[in-house]
CSV table of C-alpha atoms and ligand atoms in Angstrom, one decimal:
chain,number,residue,atom,x,y,z
W,1,UNK,CA,-96.4,-45.2,-66.1
W,2,UNK,CA,-93.7,-44.0,-63.8
W,3,UNK,CA,-90.9,-46.2,-63.0
W,4,UNK,CA,-90.4,-46.8,-59.4
W,5,UNK,CA,-86.7,-46.6,-57.8
W,6,UNK,CA,-86.5,-47.8,-54.1
W,7,UNK,CA,-84.0,-46.0,-52.2
W,8,UNK,CA,-82.4,-46.0,-48.7
W,9,UNK,CA,-80.6,-43.5,-46.8
W,10,UNK,CA,-77.3,-44.0,-44.7
W,11,UNK,CA,-77.6,-41.1,-42.3
W,12,UNK,CA,-80.1,-38.2,-42.4
W,13,UNK,CA,-78.6,-34.9,-41.0
W,14,UNK,CA,-78.8,-31.6,-42.7
W,15,UNK,CA,-78.1,-32.8,-46.2
W,16,UNK,CA,-80.1,-35.9,-45.9
W,17,UNK,CA,-83.2,-33.8,-44.7
W,18,UNK,CA,-82.7,-31.5,-47.9
W,19,UNK,CA,-83.0,-34.5,-50.2
W,20,UNK,CA,-85.8,-35.8,-48.4
W,21,UNK,CA,-87.6,-32.4,-48.7
W,22,UNK,CA,-86.4,-31.9,-52.4
W,23,UNK,CA,-87.8,-35.4,-53.4
W,24,UNK,CA,-91.1,-34.5,-51.3
W,25,UNK,CA,-91.5,-31.1,-53.0
W,26,UNK,CA,-90.0,-31.7,-56.5
W,27,UNK,CA,-90.8,-35.4,-56.9
W,28,UNK,CA,-93.7,-34.8,-59.0
W,29,UNK,CA,-91.9,-32.8,-61.5
W,30,UNK,CA,-89.1,-35.4,-61.6
W,31,UNK,CA,-92.2,-38.0,-62.2
W,32,UNK,CA,-93.6,-36.0,-64.8
W,33,UNK,CA,-90.2,-34.9,-66.7
W,34,UNK,CA,-88.3,-38.2,-66.4
W,35,UNK,CA,-90.7,-40.8,-65.5
W,36,UNK,CA,-89.1,-41.7,-62.3
W,37,UNK,CA,-90.8,-42.0,-58.7
W,38,UNK,CA,-88.2,-42.3,-55.9
W,39,UNK,CA,-89.4,-44.1,-52.9
W,40,UNK,CA,-87.4,-43.6,-49.6
W,41,UNK,CA,-88.0,-47.1,-48.0
W,42,UNK,CA,-85.2,-47.0,-45.2
W,43,UNK,CA,-83.3,-44.1,-43.5
W,44,UNK,CA,-80.6,-45.0,-41.0
W,45,UNK,CA,-80.1,-43.0,-38.0
W,46,UNK,CA,-78.3,-42.9,-34.7
W,47,UNK,CA,-81.3,-42.4,-32.6
W,48,UNK,CA,-85.1,-43.3,-33.2
W,49,UNK,CA,-86.1,-41.0,-30.5
W,50,UNK,CA,-84.2,-37.7,-31.5
W,51,UNK,CA,-86.7,-34.8,-32.3
W,52,UNK,CA,-86.7,-34.1,-36.0
W,53,UNK,CA,-88.3,-31.4,-38.4
W,54,UNK,CA,-89.3,-34.2,-40.7
W,55,UNK,CA,-92.2,-36.4,-40.1
W,56,UNK,CA,-91.0,-40.0,-41.5
W,57,UNK,CA,-93.6,-42.5,-42.0
W,58,UNK,CA,-93.8,-45.4,-39.6
W,59,UNK,CA,-91.1,-48.0,-40.0
W,60,UNK,CA,-88.8,-45.8,-42.3
W,61,UNK,CA,-86.1,-44.8,-39.7
W,62,UNK,CA,-83.9,-47.6,-38.5
W,63,UNK,CA,-80.4,-48.0,-36.3
W,64,UNK,CA,-79.8,-51.1,-38.2
W,65,UNK,CA,-77.7,-50.6,-41.3
W,66,UNK,CA,-78.5,-54.1,-42.5
W,67,UNK,CA,-82.2,-52.8,-42.8
W,68,UNK,CA,-80.9,-50.6,-45.8
W,69,UNK,CA,-77.9,-52.9,-47.1
W,70,UNK,CA,-79.7,-56.1,-47.1
W,71,UNK,CA,-83.0,-55.0,-48.4
W,72,UNK,CA,-83.2,-56.4,-52.0
W,73,UNK,CA,-85.9,-53.9,-53.0
W,74,UNK,CA,-83.4,-51.0,-52.3
W,75,UNK,CA,-81.5,-50.3,-55.6
W,76,UNK,CA,-79.8,-47.0,-54.5
W,77,UNK,CA,-78.2,-46.2,-51.3
W,78,UNK,CA,-77.5,-42.7,-50.5
W,79,UNK,CA,-74.7,-42.0,-48.1
W,80,UNK,CA,-75.0,-38.8,-45.9
W,81,UNK,CA,-72.8,-40.0,-42.8
W,82,UNK,CA,-69.9,-38.0,-43.6
W,83,UNK,CA,-66.3,-38.7,-42.5
W,84,UNK,CA,-64.0,-42.1,-43.4
W,85,UNK,CA,-65.9,-44.5,-41.0
W,86,UNK,CA,-68.3,-46.1,-41.0
W,87,UNK,CA,-69.4,-44.4,-44.3
W,88,UNK,CA,-66.6,-46.2,-46.3
W,89,UNK,CA,-67.4,-49.9,-45.2
W,90,UNK,CA,-71.1,-49.5,-45.5
W,91,UNK,CA,-70.7,-47.9,-49.1
W,92,UNK,CA,-68.5,-50.8,-49.9
W,93,UNK,CA,-71.0,-53.3,-48.5
W,94,UNK,CA,-73.8,-51.6,-50.6
W,95,UNK,CA,-71.7,-51.7,-53.8
W,96,UNK,CA,-70.6,-55.4,-53.0
W,97,UNK,CA,-74.4,-56.1,-52.9
W,98,UNK,CA,-74.6,-54.6,-56.4
W,99,UNK,CA,-76.6,-51.4,-54.9
W,100,UNK,CA,-75.5,-48.1,-56.8
W,101,UNK,CA,-74.2,-45.5,-54.4
W,102,UNK,CA,-74.7,-41.9,-54.4
W,103,UNK,CA,-72.6,-39.9,-51.7
W,104,UNK,CA,-71.6,-36.3,-50.8
W,105,UNK,CA,-68.7,-37.8,-48.7
W,106,UNK,CA,-65.4,-36.2,-50.0
W,107,UNK,CA,-63.5,-37.7,-47.2
W,108,UNK,CA,-64.3,-41.5,-47.6
W,109,UNK,CA,-64.2,-41.2,-51.4
W,110,UNK,CA,-60.8,-39.0,-51.7
W,111,UNK,CA,-59.2,-41.8,-49.4
W,112,UNK,CA,-60.9,-45.1,-50.8
W,113,UNK,CA,-61.9,-44.0,-54.3
W,114,UNK,CA,-60.1,-46.9,-56.0
W,115,UNK,CA,-61.7,-49.8,-53.8
W,116,UNK,CA,-65.3,-48.2,-54.0
W,117,UNK,CA,-64.7,-47.9,-57.8
W,118,UNK,CA,-63.5,-51.6,-58.1
W,119,UNK,CA,-66.3,-52.9,-56.1
W,120,UNK,CA,-68.8,-50.9,-58.3
W,121,UNK,CA,-67.2,-52.1,-61.5
W,122,UNK,CA,-67.1,-55.7,-60.1
W,123,UNK,CA,-70.7,-55.8,-59.5
W,124,UNK,CA,-72.0,-53.4,-62.2
W,125,UNK,CA,-73.2,-50.9,-59.6
W,126,UNK,CA,-73.2,-47.2,-60.0
W,127,UNK,CA,-71.1,-44.8,-58.1
W,128,UNK,CA,-71.9,-41.1,-58.0
W,129,UNK,CA,-70.4,-38.2,-56.3
W,130,UNK,CA,-71.3,-35.0,-57.6
W,131,UNK,CA,-72.1,-33.4,-54.3
W,132,UNK,CA,-68.8,-34.4,-52.6
W,133,UNK,CA,-67.2,-31.6,-54.1
W,134,UNK,CA,-68.6,-27.8,-54.5
W,135,UNK,CA,-72.2,-28.8,-53.5
W,136,UNK,CA,-74.5,-27.7,-56.2
W,137,UNK,CA,-71.9,-26.8,-58.9
W,138,UNK,CA,-71.8,-29.7,-61.6
W,139,UNK,CA,-68.2,-29.7,-61.8
W,140,UNK,CA,-67.7,-33.5,-61.3
W,141,UNK,CA,-70.3,-34.3,-64.2
W,142,UNK,CA,-68.4,-31.3,-66.3
W,143,UNK,CA,-65.0,-33.0,-65.9
W,144,UNK,CA,-66.3,-36.6,-66.4
W,145,UNK,CA,-68.3,-35.8,-69.5
W,146,UNK,CA,-68.5,-32.5,-70.9
W,147,UNK,CA,-64.9,-31.4,-70.7
W,148,UNK,CA,-63.4,-34.8,-72.1
W,149,UNK,CA,-62.2,-33.2,-75.3
W,150,UNK,CA,-59.6,-31.3,-73.3
W,151,UNK,CA,-56.3,-31.6,-71.9
W,152,UNK,CA,-56.7,-29.6,-68.9
W,153,UNK,CA,-53.5,-28.1,-67.6
W,154,UNK,CA,-54.6,-25.9,-64.6
W,155,UNK,CA,-57.4,-26.0,-62.2
W,156,UNK,CA,-58.1,-23.3,-59.5
W,157,UNK,CA,-60.7,-23.8,-57.0
W,158,UNK,CA,-62.3,-21.8,-54.1
W,159,UNK,CA,-63.6,-25.2,-52.7
W,160,UNK,CA,-64.3,-24.3,-49.1
W,161,UNK,CA,-67.0,-21.8,-48.3
W,162,UNK,CA,-66.2,-21.4,-44.6
W,163,UNK,CA,-62.6,-20.1,-45.3
W,164,UNK,CA,-63.9,-18.0,-48.2
W,165,UNK,CA,-66.3,-16.4,-45.8
W,166,UNK,CA,-63.9,-15.4,-43.4
W,167,UNK,CA,-61.1,-14.4,-45.7
W,168,UNK,CA,-63.7,-12.2,-47.6
W,169,UNK,CA,-64.8,-10.4,-44.4
W,170,UNK,CA,-61.2,-10.0,-43.3
W,171,UNK,CA,-60.5,-8.6,-46.6
W,172,UNK,CA,-63.5,-6.2,-46.7
W,173,UNK,CA,-63.7,-5.0,-43.2
W,174,UNK,CA,-60.1,-5.3,-42.1
W,175,UNK,CA,-61.2,-7.5,-39.3
W,176,UNK,CA,-58.8,-10.1,-37.7
W,177,UNK,CA,-59.0,-13.8,-38.1
W,178,UNK,CA,-60.3,-14.6,-34.5
W,179,UNK,CA,-63.2,-12.1,-34.6
W,180,UNK,CA,-64.6,-13.4,-38.0
W,181,UNK,CA,-63.9,-17.0,-37.2
W,182,UNK,CA,-66.1,-16.5,-33.6
W,183,UNK,CA,-68.8,-14.6,-35.7
W,184,UNK,CA,-69.0,-17.2,-38.5
W,185,UNK,CA,-69.4,-20.1,-35.7
W,186,UNK,CA,-72.1,-18.1,-34.2
W,187,UNK,CA,-74.0,-17.6,-37.6
W,188,UNK,CA,-73.5,-21.4,-38.1
W,189,UNK,CA,-71.2,-20.8,-41.1
W,190,UNK,CA,-68.3,-22.3,-39.3
W,191,UNK,CA,-68.3,-25.7,-37.5
W,192,UNK,CA,-67.9,-25.6,-33.7
W,193,UNK,CA,-64.8,-27.4,-34.3
W,194,UNK,CA,-63.5,-25.7,-37.5
W,195,UNK,CA,-60.3,-27.5,-38.1
W,196,UNK,CA,-61.0,-29.4,-41.1
W,197,UNK,CA,-62.0,-26.2,-42.8
W,198,UNK,CA,-59.4,-23.8,-41.5
W,199,UNK,CA,-56.6,-26.1,-41.8
W,200,UNK,CA,-57.4,-26.8,-45.3
W,201,UNK,CA,-58.3,-30.4,-45.0
W,202,UNK,CA,-61.7,-30.0,-46.5
W,203,UNK,CA,-60.3,-28.3,-49.7
W,204,UNK,CA,-57.5,-30.8,-50.0
W,205,UNK,CA,-59.9,-33.8,-50.2
W,206,UNK,CA,-61.8,-31.9,-52.9
W,207,UNK,CA,-58.6,-31.1,-54.8
W,208,UNK,CA,-57.4,-34.9,-54.7
W,209,UNK,CA,-60.8,-35.6,-56.4
W,210,UNK,CA,-61.0,-32.7,-59.0
W,211,UNK,CA,-57.3,-33.2,-59.8
W,212,UNK,CA,-57.6,-37.0,-60.4
W,213,UNK,CA,-60.5,-36.3,-63.0
W,214,UNK,CA,-58.9,-33.2,-64.5
W,215,UNK,CA,-55.5,-34.7,-65.3
W,216,UNK,CA,-56.7,-38.3,-65.8
W,217,UNK,CA,-54.7,-39.9,-63.2
W,218,UNK,CA,-55.1,-40.7,-59.6
W,219,UNK,CA,-53.6,-37.8,-57.3
W,220,UNK,CA,-53.9,-39.3,-53.8
W,221,UNK,CA,-54.9,-37.0,-51.0
W,222,UNK,CA,-51.6,-37.6,-49.3
W,223,UNK,CA,-49.9,-35.8,-52.5
W,224,UNK,CA,-51.7,-32.4,-51.6
W,225,UNK,CA,-49.8,-29.9,-50.0
W,226,UNK,CA,-51.9,-28.4,-47.3
W,227,UNK,CA,-51.6,-25.1,-45.4
W,228,UNK,CA,-54.7,-23.5,-43.8
W,229,UNK,CA,-55.7,-20.0,-43.1
W,230,UNK,CA,-55.0,-20.1,-39.3
W,231,UNK,CA,-51.8,-17.8,-39.7
W,232,UNK,CA,-53.5,-15.3,-42.0
W,233,UNK,CA,-53.1,-11.6,-40.7
W,234,UNK,CA,-55.1,-8.7,-41.7
W,235,UNK,CA,-51.9,-6.9,-42.1
W,236,UNK,CA,-50.9,-9.1,-44.9
W,237,UNK,CA,-54.4,-9.1,-46.4
W,238,UNK,CA,-53.9,-5.0,-46.5
W,239,UNK,CA,-50.3,-5.2,-47.6
W,240,UNK,CA,-51.4,-7.3,-50.5
W,241,UNK,CA,-54.4,-5.2,-51.5
W,242,UNK,CA,-51.9,-2.2,-51.8
W,243,UNK,CA,-50.2,-4.2,-54.3
W,244,UNK,CA,-53.1,-5.3,-56.4
W,245,UNK,CA,-53.8,-8.8,-54.8
W,246,UNK,CA,-56.6,-10.4,-53.0
W,247,UNK,CA,-56.0,-13.4,-50.7
W,248,UNK,CA,-57.8,-16.7,-51.2
W,249,UNK,CA,-57.4,-20.2,-49.9
W,250,UNK,CA,-56.9,-21.7,-53.2
W,251,UNK,CA,-56.8,-25.4,-54.3
W,252,UNK,CA,-54.4,-25.4,-57.2
W,253,UNK,CA,-53.7,-28.3,-59.5
W,254,UNK,CA,-51.4,-27.9,-62.5
W,255,UNK,CA,-50.2,-30.7,-64.9
W,256,UNK,CA,-47.1,-30.5,-67.0
W,257,UNK,CA,-46.4,-33.8,-68.9
W,258,UNK,CA,-46.2,-36.6,-66.3
W,259,UNK,CA,-45.7,-33.8,-63.3
W,260,UNK,CA,-48.6,-32.9,-61.4
W,261,UNK,CA,-48.5,-30.4,-58.4
W,262,UNK,CA,-51.5,-30.2,-56.1
W,263,UNK,CA,-51.5,-27.6,-53.3
W,264,UNK,CA,-53.9,-25.9,-50.9
W,265,UNK,CA,-52.7,-22.7,-49.2
W,266,UNK,CA,-53.5,-18.9,-48.8
W,267,UNK,CA,-52.8,-17.6,-52.3
W,268,UNK,CA,-52.5,-14.0,-53.5
W,269,UNK,CA,-54.2,-13.4,-56.9
W,270,UNK,CA,-54.7,-10.3,-58.9
W,271,UNK,CA,-57.6,-8.4,-57.9
W,272,UNK,CA,-59.1,-8.3,-61.3
W,273,UNK,CA,-59.0,-12.1,-61.7
W,274,UNK,CA,-62.6,-13.6,-61.8
W,275,UNK,CA,-61.8,-15.7,-58.7
W,276,UNK,CA,-61.0,-12.5,-56.6
W,277,UNK,CA,-64.6,-11.5,-56.8
W,278,UNK,CA,-65.9,-14.9,-55.6
W,279,UNK,CA,-67.2,-13.5,-52.1
W,280,UNK,CA,-68.6,-14.9,-48.9
W,281,UNK,CA,-69.4,-18.6,-48.8
W,282,UNK,CA,-69.7,-19.0,-52.6
W,283,UNK,CA,-67.4,-21.7,-54.2
W,284,UNK,CA,-65.8,-21.5,-57.6
W,285,UNK,CA,-63.7,-23.5,-60.1
W,286,UNK,CA,-61.6,-21.9,-62.6
W,287,UNK,CA,-59.8,-24.2,-65.1
W,288,UNK,CA,-57.8,-23.9,-68.4
W,289,UNK,CA,-58.3,-26.7,-71.1
W,290,UNK,CA,-56.4,-26.7,-74.5
W,291,UNK,CA,-59.6,-26.5,-76.5
W,292,UNK,CA,-62.3,-25.1,-74.0
W,293,UNK,CA,-59.6,-22.1,-72.7
W,294,UNK,CA,-60.5,-20.4,-69.5
W,295,UNK,CA,-63.7,-21.5,-67.9
W,296,UNK,CA,-65.2,-20.8,-64.6
W,297,UNK,CA,-68.0,-22.3,-62.5
W,298,UNK,CA,-69.6,-20.4,-59.6
W,299,UNK,CA,-72.2,-21.4,-57.0
W,300,UNK,CA,-73.0,-22.7,-53.7
W,301,UNK,CA,-70.8,-25.4,-52.3
W,302,UNK,CA,-72.6,-26.4,-49.2
W,303,UNK,CA,-76.1,-26.1,-47.4
W,304,UNK,CA,-78.8,-28.6,-47.3
W,305,UNK,CA,-80.7,-27.6,-50.6
W,306,UNK,CA,-77.7,-26.8,-52.7
W,307,UNK,CA,-76.1,-30.2,-51.8
W,308,UNK,CA,-79.5,-31.8,-52.3
W,309,UNK,CA,-79.6,-30.6,-55.8
W,310,UNK,CA,-76.5,-32.5,-56.7
W,311,UNK,CA,-77.6,-35.7,-55.0
W,312,UNK,CA,-81.2,-35.7,-56.5
W,313,UNK,CA,-79.7,-35.1,-59.8
W,314,UNK,CA,-77.1,-37.9,-59.4
W,315,UNK,CA,-80.3,-40.1,-58.4
W,316,UNK,CA,-81.9,-39.2,-61.5
W,317,UNK,CA,-78.8,-39.8,-63.7
W,318,UNK,CA,-78.2,-43.3,-61.7
W,319,UNK,CA,-81.8,-44.4,-62.4
W,320,UNK,CA,-81.8,-43.5,-66.1
W,321,UNK,CA,-78.3,-44.9,-66.9
W,322,UNK,CA,-78.4,-48.6,-68.4
W,323,UNK,CA,-74.6,-49.1,-68.0
W,324,UNK,CA,-72.8,-47.1,-65.3
W,325,UNK,CA,-69.6,-45.3,-66.3
W,326,UNK,CA,-66.5,-44.7,-64.2
W,327,UNK,CA,-63.5,-42.6,-64.6
W,328,UNK,CA,-61.1,-44.4,-67.2
W,329,UNK,CA,-57.7,-43.7,-65.5
W,330,UNK,CA,-55.9,-46.4,-63.8
W,331,UNK,CA,-57.6,-46.1,-60.4
W,332,UNK,CA,-55.4,-48.3,-58.2
W,333,UNK,CA,-53.4,-47.5,-55.2
W,334,UNK,CA,-49.9,-48.2,-56.9
W,335,UNK,CA,-50.5,-47.9,-60.6
W,336,UNK,CA,-47.5,-49.1,-63.1
W,337,UNK,CA,-47.7,-45.6,-64.6
W,338,UNK,CA,-48.3,-43.0,-62.0
W,339,UNK,CA,-48.4,-39.0,-62.5
W,340,UNK,CA,-45.2,-37.5,-60.7
W,341,UNK,CA,-45.9,-35.6,-57.8
W,342,UNK,CA,-44.0,-32.2,-58.3
W,343,UNK,CA,-43.4,-30.8,-54.6
W,344,UNK,CA,-41.0,-28.1,-56.0
W,345,UNK,CA,-43.4,-25.7,-57.9
W,346,UNK,CA,-42.5,-22.3,-59.3
W,347,UNK,CA,-44.2,-19.3,-58.3
W,348,UNK,CA,-43.7,-15.7,-57.1
W,349,UNK,CA,-43.8,-15.2,-53.4
W,350,UNK,CA,-44.7,-12.4,-50.9
W,351,UNK,CA,-42.5,-12.3,-47.9
W,352,UNK,CA,-43.0,-10.1,-44.9
W,353,UNK,CA,-40.1,-9.8,-42.4
W,354,UNK,CA,-39.3,-7.7,-39.1
W,355,UNK,CA,-36.0,-6.3,-39.9
W,356,UNK,CA,-33.4,-4.4,-38.0
W,357,UNK,CA,-33.5,-0.6,-39.2
W,358,UNK,CA,-29.8,0.0,-39.9
W,359,UNK,CA,-27.3,0.1,-42.8
W,360,UNK,CA,-26.8,-2.9,-44.7
W,361,UNK,CA,-29.6,-5.0,-43.5
W,362,UNK,CA,-31.4,-4.9,-47.1
W,363,UNK,CA,-28.2,-6.1,-48.7
W,364,UNK,CA,-27.8,-9.1,-46.3
W,365,UNK,CA,-31.4,-10.1,-46.7
W,366,UNK,CA,-30.9,-9.6,-50.7
W,367,UNK,CA,-27.8,-11.8,-50.4
W,368,UNK,CA,-29.7,-14.7,-48.8
W,369,UNK,CA,-32.3,-14.6,-51.7
W,370,UNK,CA,-29.6,-14.2,-54.3
W,371,UNK,CA,-27.6,-17.1,-53.0
W,372,UNK,CA,-30.6,-19.3,-53.7
W,373,UNK,CA,-31.1,-17.7,-57.1
W,374,UNK,CA,-34.4,-15.9,-55.8
W,375,UNK,CA,-34.9,-12.7,-57.8
W,376,UNK,CA,-36.5,-9.8,-56.1
W,377,UNK,CA,-38.9,-8.0,-58.0
W,378,UNK,CA,-39.8,-5.1,-55.3
W,379,UNK,CA,-39.2,-4.3,-51.5
W,380,UNK,CA,-41.3,-1.9,-49.6
W,381,UNK,CA,-40.7,-0.5,-46.2
W,382,UNK,CA,-44.1,-0.3,-44.2
W,383,UNK,CA,-44.9,2.1,-41.4
W,384,UNK,CA,-42.7,3.4,-38.4
W,385,UNK,CA,-39.8,1.7,-36.7
W,386,UNK,CA,-40.5,-0.1,-33.5
W,387,UNK,CA,-38.0,-1.2,-30.9
W,388,UNK,CA,-35.3,-0.5,-34.0
W,389,UNK,CA,-37.2,-2.8,-36.2
W,390,UNK,CA,-39.3,-2.1,-39.2
W,391,UNK,CA,-41.5,-4.2,-41.4
W,392,UNK,CA,-40.4,-5.1,-45.0
W,393,UNK,CA,-42.3,-6.5,-47.7
W,394,UNK,CA,-40.6,-8.4,-50.4
W,395,UNK,CA,-42.2,-9.6,-53.7
W,396,UNK,CA,-40.2,-11.9,-55.5
W,397,UNK,CA,-39.9,-13.0,-59.3
W,398,UNK,CA,-41.0,-16.6,-60.0
W,399,UNK,CA,-38.8,-18.8,-57.8
W,400,UNK,CA,-38.9,-22.5,-56.8
W,401,UNK,CA,-40.5,-23.4,-53.6
W,402,UNK,CA,-37.5,-25.2,-52.1
W,403,UNK,CA,-35.1,-22.3,-53.0
W,404,UNK,CA,-37.4,-20.0,-51.4
W,405,UNK,CA,-37.7,-22.0,-48.2
W,406,UNK,CA,-33.8,-22.1,-48.2
W,407,UNK,CA,-33.3,-18.5,-48.5
W,408,UNK,CA,-35.8,-17.9,-45.9
W,409,UNK,CA,-33.9,-20.5,-43.4
W,410,UNK,CA,-30.6,-18.6,-44.1
W,411,UNK,CA,-31.8,-15.3,-42.8
W,412,UNK,CA,-30.1,-14.2,-39.5
W,413,UNK,CA,-32.8,-13.5,-37.0
W,414,UNK,CA,-30.5,-10.8,-35.6
W,415,UNK,CA,-31.3,-8.8,-38.6
W,416,UNK,CA,-34.5,-10.1,-39.7
W,417,UNK,CA,-37.2,-12.5,-38.9
W,418,UNK,CA,-39.8,-14.1,-40.9
W,419,UNK,CA,-43.7,-12.7,-40.2
W,420,UNK,CA,-45.2,-14.4,-43.2
W,421,UNK,CA,-44.7,-16.0,-46.6
W,422,UNK,CA,-47.4,-16.0,-49.1
W,423,UNK,CA,-47.5,-17.7,-52.6
W,424,UNK,CA,-48.7,-15.6,-55.4
W,425,UNK,CA,-50.5,-16.8,-58.5
W,426,UNK,CA,-50.0,-14.7,-61.8
W,427,UNK,CA,-52.7,-16.6,-63.6
Q,1,HSE,N1,-67.4,-27.2,-45.0
Q,1,HSE,C1,-67.2,-27.0,-46.3
Q,1,HSE,C2,-67.3,-25.6,-46.6
Q,1,HSE,C3,-68.8,-27.7,-46.9
Q,1,HSE,O1,-67.1,-24.9,-45.9
Q,1,HSE,O2,-67.3,-25.4,-47.7
Q,1,HSE,C4,-68.8,-29.1,-47.0
Q,1,HSE,O3,-67.6,-29.7,-47.9
């Protein structure tokens, strides 16, 4: 005899429709295998009259959140609204009413994880969020359960498919950023307003969640350094390729004792690194644990069915768990013992400058670097002279972020102006 689980949806866009279709098409398998029958009783939508691909049975759609949150039969609430509000307040209400919440919402989750977890624990409700990071890739469950016997010291993610698609096309076809972004928007791969993706925010929300789990301490979103891909040029990608590097928007988390650094920025990685071959809209997470060593997860990080795959798996987990589990670190706004946010990380740098082409210029640039103890590993002059200026590419040895920034600000614009600065990961 199958167990009936009554659920409600908050929102029903692309991902919600994917979950509906997955439950419809695969529900019999789940019933047969797990003995569970999920019945979607209520779906909160903005408009009852909007044309939809799915034919919902009469009475399922509602514009009143109370129909989902106040219905005692609804045990699990699945949130698809996205963004901070009203998603956060509605999830909190569901948890306070003792209902388990399954969400794909990295924004509300990254910003209010502590409050949501507190409400869930207080009311014995479950809180599941596999779909919030990297869509179908089971990275949350792996960090929460399968990799618990590890001290993870490094985590690198390509966690945003839109930017990975753009950078892959720029790298493979030598196209410029604006052209590829426009194409990606026409193909529906980038949002009409692409800011959250291309400015790195989406990746930063996900990194805040991943780093908190990997490092067993709350890494607030505000602590993540964020730089997007809007200033990336095809010229830098080409120069990097000549040096054996591939450019990726990496979400980087590192832990050393109580020091943690978390940053999202365009990064040059060796072209033979497994992450360099993660192309198009694919996502990947590469990590290192003291026992498991190196490990990489690869898969689809967005889209209706890949995200539905994570949500429906969470539904099954929620429905078969007698006592819900929560991450064990102190998940509070101001914990007594907190990880220290290190903003002066160390790495090699790629610097491109436009410099006067005359004697002594190189030594003056080198002096600015030397004064800050930044050691130069290689210098290349690129192309021909234009208006008395040439392009110089400098690769440094490992240097401190702050020292590098001071060295750059000390450059005299009469002799050299900064065109770009890109961090390099030597992993
Ligand atoms: N917009 C995200 C991406 C997917 O491009 O990967 C949702 O997090």
